[in-house]
Short mmCIF file of C-alpha atoms in Angstrom, two decimals:
data_model
loop_
_atom_site.label_atom_id
_atom_site.label_comp_id
_atom_site.label_asym_id
_atom_site.label_seq_id
_atom_site.Cartn_x
_atom_site.Cartn_y
_atom_site.Cartn_z
CA UNK A 178 20.05 43.17 -0.74
CA UNK A 179 17.60 42.68 -3.26
CA UNK A 180 17.58 38.19 -2.47
CA UNK A 181 17.76 40.07 1.18
CA UNK A 182 14.43 41.93 0.97
CA UNK A 183 12.84 39.57 -1.55
CA UNK A 184 13.44 35.97 1.12
CA UNK A 185 12.89 37.49 3.82
CA UNK A 186 8.56 38.21 2.20
CA UNK A 187 9.20 34.69 0.66
CA UNK A 188 6.48 31.55 1.75
CA UNK A 189 7.61 29.43 -1.34
CA UNK A 190 9.79 26.34 -0.07
CA UNK A 191 10.37 25.18 -3.10
CA UNK A 192 11.00 28.25 -4.74
CA UNK A 193 14.04 28.59 -1.86
CA UNK A 194 14.43 25.48 -2.68
CA UNK A 195 15.18 25.45 -6.11
CA UNK A 196 18.18 28.83 -5.70
CA UNK A 197 19.70 26.56 -3.01
CA UNK A 198 19.91 24.33 -5.18
CA UNK A 199 21.26 26.54 -8.13
CA UNK A 200 23.57 28.36 -6.58
CA UNK A 201 24.80 25.32 -5.39
CA UNK A 202 25.29 24.56 -9.21
CA UNK A 203 26.81 27.54 -9.65
CA UNK A 204 29.37 27.34 -6.40
CA UNK A 205 30.14 24.66 -8.05
CA UNK A 206 31.15 24.55 -12.15
CA UNK A 207 32.71 28.54 -10.53
CA UNK A 208 35.20 26.03 -8.54
CA UNK A 209 35.67 23.82 -11.00
CA UNK A 210 36.65 27.15 -13.81
CA UNK A 211 39.27 27.69 -10.70
CA UNK A 212 36.88 31.07 -10.44
CA UNK A 213 37.42 32.06 -6.11
CA UNK A 214 36.51 36.07 -7.07
CA UNK A 215 32.30 34.19 -6.14
CA UNK A 216 32.66 32.53 -2.95
CA UNK A 217 32.07 35.08 -1.21
CA UNK A 218 29.04 36.24 -2.75
CA UNK A 219 27.87 32.59 -2.48
CA UNK A 220 27.86 31.83 0.80
CA UNK A 221 26.12 35.07 1.79
CA UNK A 222 23.63 34.21 -0.10
CA UNK A 223 23.16 30.72 0.44
CA UNK A 224 22.98 32.03 4.03
CA UNK A 225 19.92 34.43 2.94
CA UNK A 226 18.22 31.08 2.31
CA UNK A 227 19.13 28.40 4.69
CA UNK A 228 17.76 29.94 7.25
CA UNK A 229 14.18 31.18 5.21
CA UNK A 230 13.64 27.10 3.88
CA UNK A 231 13.87 25.74 6.96
CA UNK A 232 12.03 28.76 8.69
CA UNK A 233 9.17 27.90 6.59
CA UNK A 234 9.12 24.03 6.83
CA UNK A 235 8.69 24.65 10.02
CA UNK A 236 5.81 26.90 9.88
CA UNK A 237 4.38 24.28 7.69
CA UNK A 238 4.95 22.36 10.29
CA UNK A 239 3.01 23.65 12.05
CA UNK A 240 0.54 24.45 10.06
CA UNK A 241 -0.36 20.90 9.42
CA UNK A 242 0.02 19.76 13.43
CA UNK A 243 -3.20 22.47 14.63
CA UNK A 244 -5.18 21.78 11.37
CA UNK A 245 -8.52 20.64 12.70
CA UNK A 246 -9.37 17.96 9.62
CA UNK A 247 -13.04 18.09 10.46
CA UNK A 248 -13.58 21.60 8.97
CA UNK A 249 -11.22 20.65 5.78
CA UNK A 250 -14.19 18.79 3.91
CA UNK A 251 -14.03 16.03 1.68
CA UNK A 252 -10.53 14.56 2.08
CA UNK A 253 -8.86 12.50 -0.91
CA UNK A 254 -6.91 10.14 1.42
CA UNK A 255 -5.56 8.33 -1.64
CA UNK A 256 -1.99 8.07 -2.55
CA UNK A 257 -1.37 10.90 -5.79
CA UNK A 258 -0.46 8.94 -9.07
CA UNK A 259 3.11 10.79 -9.12
CA UNK A 260 4.45 8.89 -6.49
CA UNK A 261 4.20 5.20 -8.80
CA UNK A 262 6.71 7.98 -11.25
CA UNK A 263 10.36 7.39 -10.84
CA UNK A 264 12.89 5.98 -12.67
CA UNK A 265 13.35 2.11 -11.28
CA UNK A 266 16.52 2.16 -10.98
CA UNK A 267 17.51 4.27 -8.51
CA UNK A 268 18.01 4.21 -4.37
CA UNK A 269 15.40 6.14 -3.48
CA UNK A 270 12.71 4.31 -5.42
CA UNK A 271 14.61 0.61 -4.72
CA UNK A 272 13.56 1.77 -0.67
CA UNK A 273 10.20 2.99 -1.66
CA UNK A 274 9.36 -0.48 -3.62
CA UNK A 275 10.35 -2.24 -0.09
CA UNK A 276 8.24 0.00 2.12
CA UNK A 277 5.38 -0.21 -0.73
CA UNK A 278 5.24 -4.65 -1.26
CA UNK A 279 6.03 -4.17 2.91
CA UNK A 280 3.01 -2.56 3.09
CA UNK A 281 0.86 -3.83 0.88
CA UNK A 282 1.10 -7.00 2.56
CA UNK A 283 0.25 -5.85 5.31
CA UNK A 284 -3.48 -4.35 3.76
CA UNK A 285 -4.17 -7.50 2.01
CA UNK A 286 -3.94 -9.16 5.42
CA UNK A 287 -6.27 -6.17 6.40
CA UNK A 288 -8.83 -6.69 3.53
CA UNK A 289 -9.41 -10.41 3.69
CA UNK A 290 -10.26 -10.48 7.93
CA UNK A 291 -13.49 -8.45 7.51
CA UNK A 292 -14.65 -11.52 5.43
CA UNK A 293 -12.60 -14.38 5.54
CA UNK A 294 -10.91 -13.53 9.24
CA UNK A 295 -12.66 -16.88 10.74
CA UNK A 296 -11.39 -18.68 8.28
CA UNK A 297 -7.96 -17.53 8.22
CA UNK A 298 -8.07 -17.30 11.88
CA UNK A 299 -8.54 -21.34 12.08
CA UNK A 300 -6.30 -22.09 9.31
CA UNK A 301 -3.48 -20.20 11.08
CA UNK A 302 -4.57 -21.79 15.35
CA UNK A 303 -5.16 -25.36 13.16
CA UNK A 304 -1.67 -25.12 11.56
CA UNK A 305 -0.17 -24.27 15.22
CA UNK A 306 -1.88 -27.19 16.43
CA UNK A 307 0.00 -29.66 13.63
CA UNK A 308 3.39 -28.31 14.02
CA UNK A 309 2.74 -29.51 17.50
CA UNK A 310 0.85 -32.82 16.92
CA UNK A 311 -1.42 -31.45 18.88
CA UNK A 312 -4.63 -30.84 16.15
CA UNK A 313 -7.08 -33.72 17.69
CA UNK A 314 -7.46 -30.11 20.26
CA UNK A 315 -10.05 -29.40 17.97
CA UNK A 316 -11.92 -32.97 17.28
CA UNK A 317 -14.80 -31.16 18.87
CA UNK A 318 -15.10 -27.43 16.51
CA UNK A 319 -17.68 -29.51 14.44
CA UNK A 320 -20.11 -26.50 14.75
CA UNK A 321 -17.39 -23.99 14.33
CA UNK A 322 -16.01 -25.85 10.54
CA UNK A 323 -19.33 -26.08 9.55
CA UNK A 324 -20.02 -22.26 9.20
CA UNK A 325 -16.70 -21.16 8.38
CA UNK A 326 -17.62 -24.02 5.09
CA UNK A 327 -21.22 -22.26 4.05
CA UNK A 328 -19.98 -19.73 4.78
CA UNK A 329 -16.91 -19.05 2.70
CA UNK A 330 -19.37 -21.14 0.10
CA UNK A 331 -22.08 -19.21 0.30
CA UNK A 332 -20.53 -15.56 0.04
CA UNK A 333 -16.82 -15.64 -1.25
CA UNK A 334 -17.99 -14.57 -4.65
CA UNK A 335 -19.98 -11.17 -3.59
CA UNK A 336 -16.74 -10.45 -0.53
CA UNK A 337 -14.41 -10.85 -3.32
CA UNK A 338 -16.62 -8.29 -5.89
CA UNK A 339 -16.91 -6.21 -3.00
CA UNK A 340 -13.84 -5.79 -1.32
CA UNK A 341 -12.06 -5.67 -4.85
CA UNK A 342 -14.25 -2.50 -5.71
CA UNK A 343 -12.90 -0.95 -2.90
CA UNK A 344 -9.62 -1.38 -3.88
CA UNK A 345 -9.75 0.31 -7.22
CA UNK A 346 -11.78 2.78 -5.49
CA UNK A 347 -8.81 3.46 -2.97
CA UNK A 348 -6.23 3.11 -5.09
CA UNK A 349 -5.69 5.99 -7.94
CA UNK A 350 -2.77 4.54 -9.86
CA UNK A 351 -4.20 1.54 -11.48
CA UNK A 352 -0.78 -1.06 -11.64
CA UNK A 353 -0.96 -0.60 -7.88
CA UNK A 354 -4.35 -1.55 -7.89
CA UNK A 355 -4.71 -4.52 -9.90
CA UNK A 356 -1.71 -5.71 -7.86
CA UNK A 357 -3.24 -5.53 -4.71
CA UNK A 358 -5.98 -6.79 -5.80
CA UNK A 359 -4.17 -9.64 -7.81
CA UNK A 360 -2.29 -10.14 -3.70
CA UNK A 361 -5.65 -10.70 -1.94
CA UNK A 362 -6.60 -12.64 -4.05
CA UNK A 363 -3.62 -15.45 -4.19
CA UNK A 364 -4.26 -15.19 -0.42
CA UNK A 365 -7.17 -15.26 -0.37
CA UNK A 366 -6.54 -19.19 -2.39
CA UNK A 367 -4.02 -20.05 0.03
CA UNK A 368 -5.53 -19.84 2.83
CA UNK A 369 -8.11 -21.69 1.89
CA UNK A 370 -5.66 -24.30 0.55
CA UNK A 371 -4.45 -24.42 4.11
CA UNK A 372 -8.86 -25.34 4.63
CA UNK A 373 -8.10 -27.77 2.75
CA UNK A 374 -5.09 -29.55 4.22
CA UNK A 375 -6.54 -29.03 7.47
CA UNK A 376 -10.09 -30.95 7.11
CA UNK A 377 -8.47 -33.93 5.31
CA UNK A 378 -6.04 -34.75 8.78
CA UNK A 379 -7.80 -37.82 10.58
CA UNK A 380 -8.64 -35.53 12.96
CA UNK A 381 -11.14 -34.48 10.70
CA UNK A 382 -12.30 -37.20 8.02
CA UNK A 383 -15.71 -38.17 9.38
CA UNK A 384 -17.23 -34.56 9.14
CA UNK A 385 -20.14 -34.64 6.74
CA UNK A 386 -19.11 -30.92 6.20
CA UNK A 387 -16.39 -32.20 4.40
CA UNK A 388 -18.42 -32.90 1.30
CA UNK A 389 -19.31 -28.94 0.73
CA UNK A 390 -15.48 -27.81 0.17
CA UNK A 391 -15.54 -25.78 -3.10
CA UNK A 392 -12.84 -27.86 -5.06
CA UNK A 393 -9.67 -25.98 -4.85
CA UNK A 394 -9.07 -25.62 -8.61
CA UNK A 395 -12.98 -25.06 -9.36
CA UNK A 396 -11.99 -21.79 -6.50
CA UNK A 397 -8.70 -20.72 -8.38
CA UNK A 398 -10.46 -20.84 -12.51
CA UNK A 399 -13.64 -18.42 -10.24
CA UNK A 400 -10.60 -16.09 -9.13
CA UNK A 401 -9.30 -16.03 -12.46
CA UNK A 402 -12.38 -14.61 -13.71
CA UNK A 403 -13.15 -12.81 -11.52
CA UNK A 404 -9.64 -10.57 -11.36
CA UNK A 405 -10.40 -10.29 -14.59
CA UNK A 406 -14.34 -8.62 -14.58
CA UNK A 407 -13.18 -6.05 -11.92
CA UNK A 408 -9.33 -5.27 -14.11
CA UNK A 409 -11.47 -4.41 -17.24
CA UNK A 410 -14.90 -2.96 -15.41
CA UNK A 411 -12.26 -0.50 -13.93
CA UNK A 412 -10.46 0.09 -16.98
CA UNK A 413 -13.59 0.95 -18.63
CA UNK A 414 -14.39 2.98 -15.69
CA UNK A 415 -10.53 4.46 -16.34
CA UNK A 416 -10.57 5.50 -19.90
CA UNK A 417 -14.42 6.34 -19.58
CA UNK A 418 -13.51 9.10 -16.57
#
């Protein structure tokens, strides 16, 4: 009766959930010790707890659905730090790691798109035509290629710095943020390598702007330096706070 009174006015889903698991554990212990006298009691208490637990969750869900985000003020949308903190060898962590990798790759493509989307689109288009032996269809794209080469050369450092700062602000987990930055810059180098390979094809070898391409090795060294600076800067900021 006491439990029934308490549960009927309880809105703490975690407390109810813990009670359920405590009872399940007790029930397992009494079963192991062949003590059936409490079986009906355990069942009666579980019949009180499960419906209440489900009701509280339904109320939580409905509350979220009815909420106007505009009235909540400034929200921190970054994932909580506890999301990286789990046993690495569990099945749950493995499935979430796979989801994280997939979403991370999608996120990397998204953050590369605003500053480097033109070059990326050209690389993908040209590679698809190369596979079909139709690269000559782009031989009249000199103006577009010139703009891409010069645009990259003049803005890539600023774009990378801005992108790195955005990532570190967006992810509370320092290790995760650093991993995303490294993945994004690695992907950027791969795209620029593809850009080099395309412009080395006979179709484009006569283009004067090819001489303005950044040396790939030089770009890799510069990017590595950029990563170190951003990571060290972010680490100092994290420690300071």
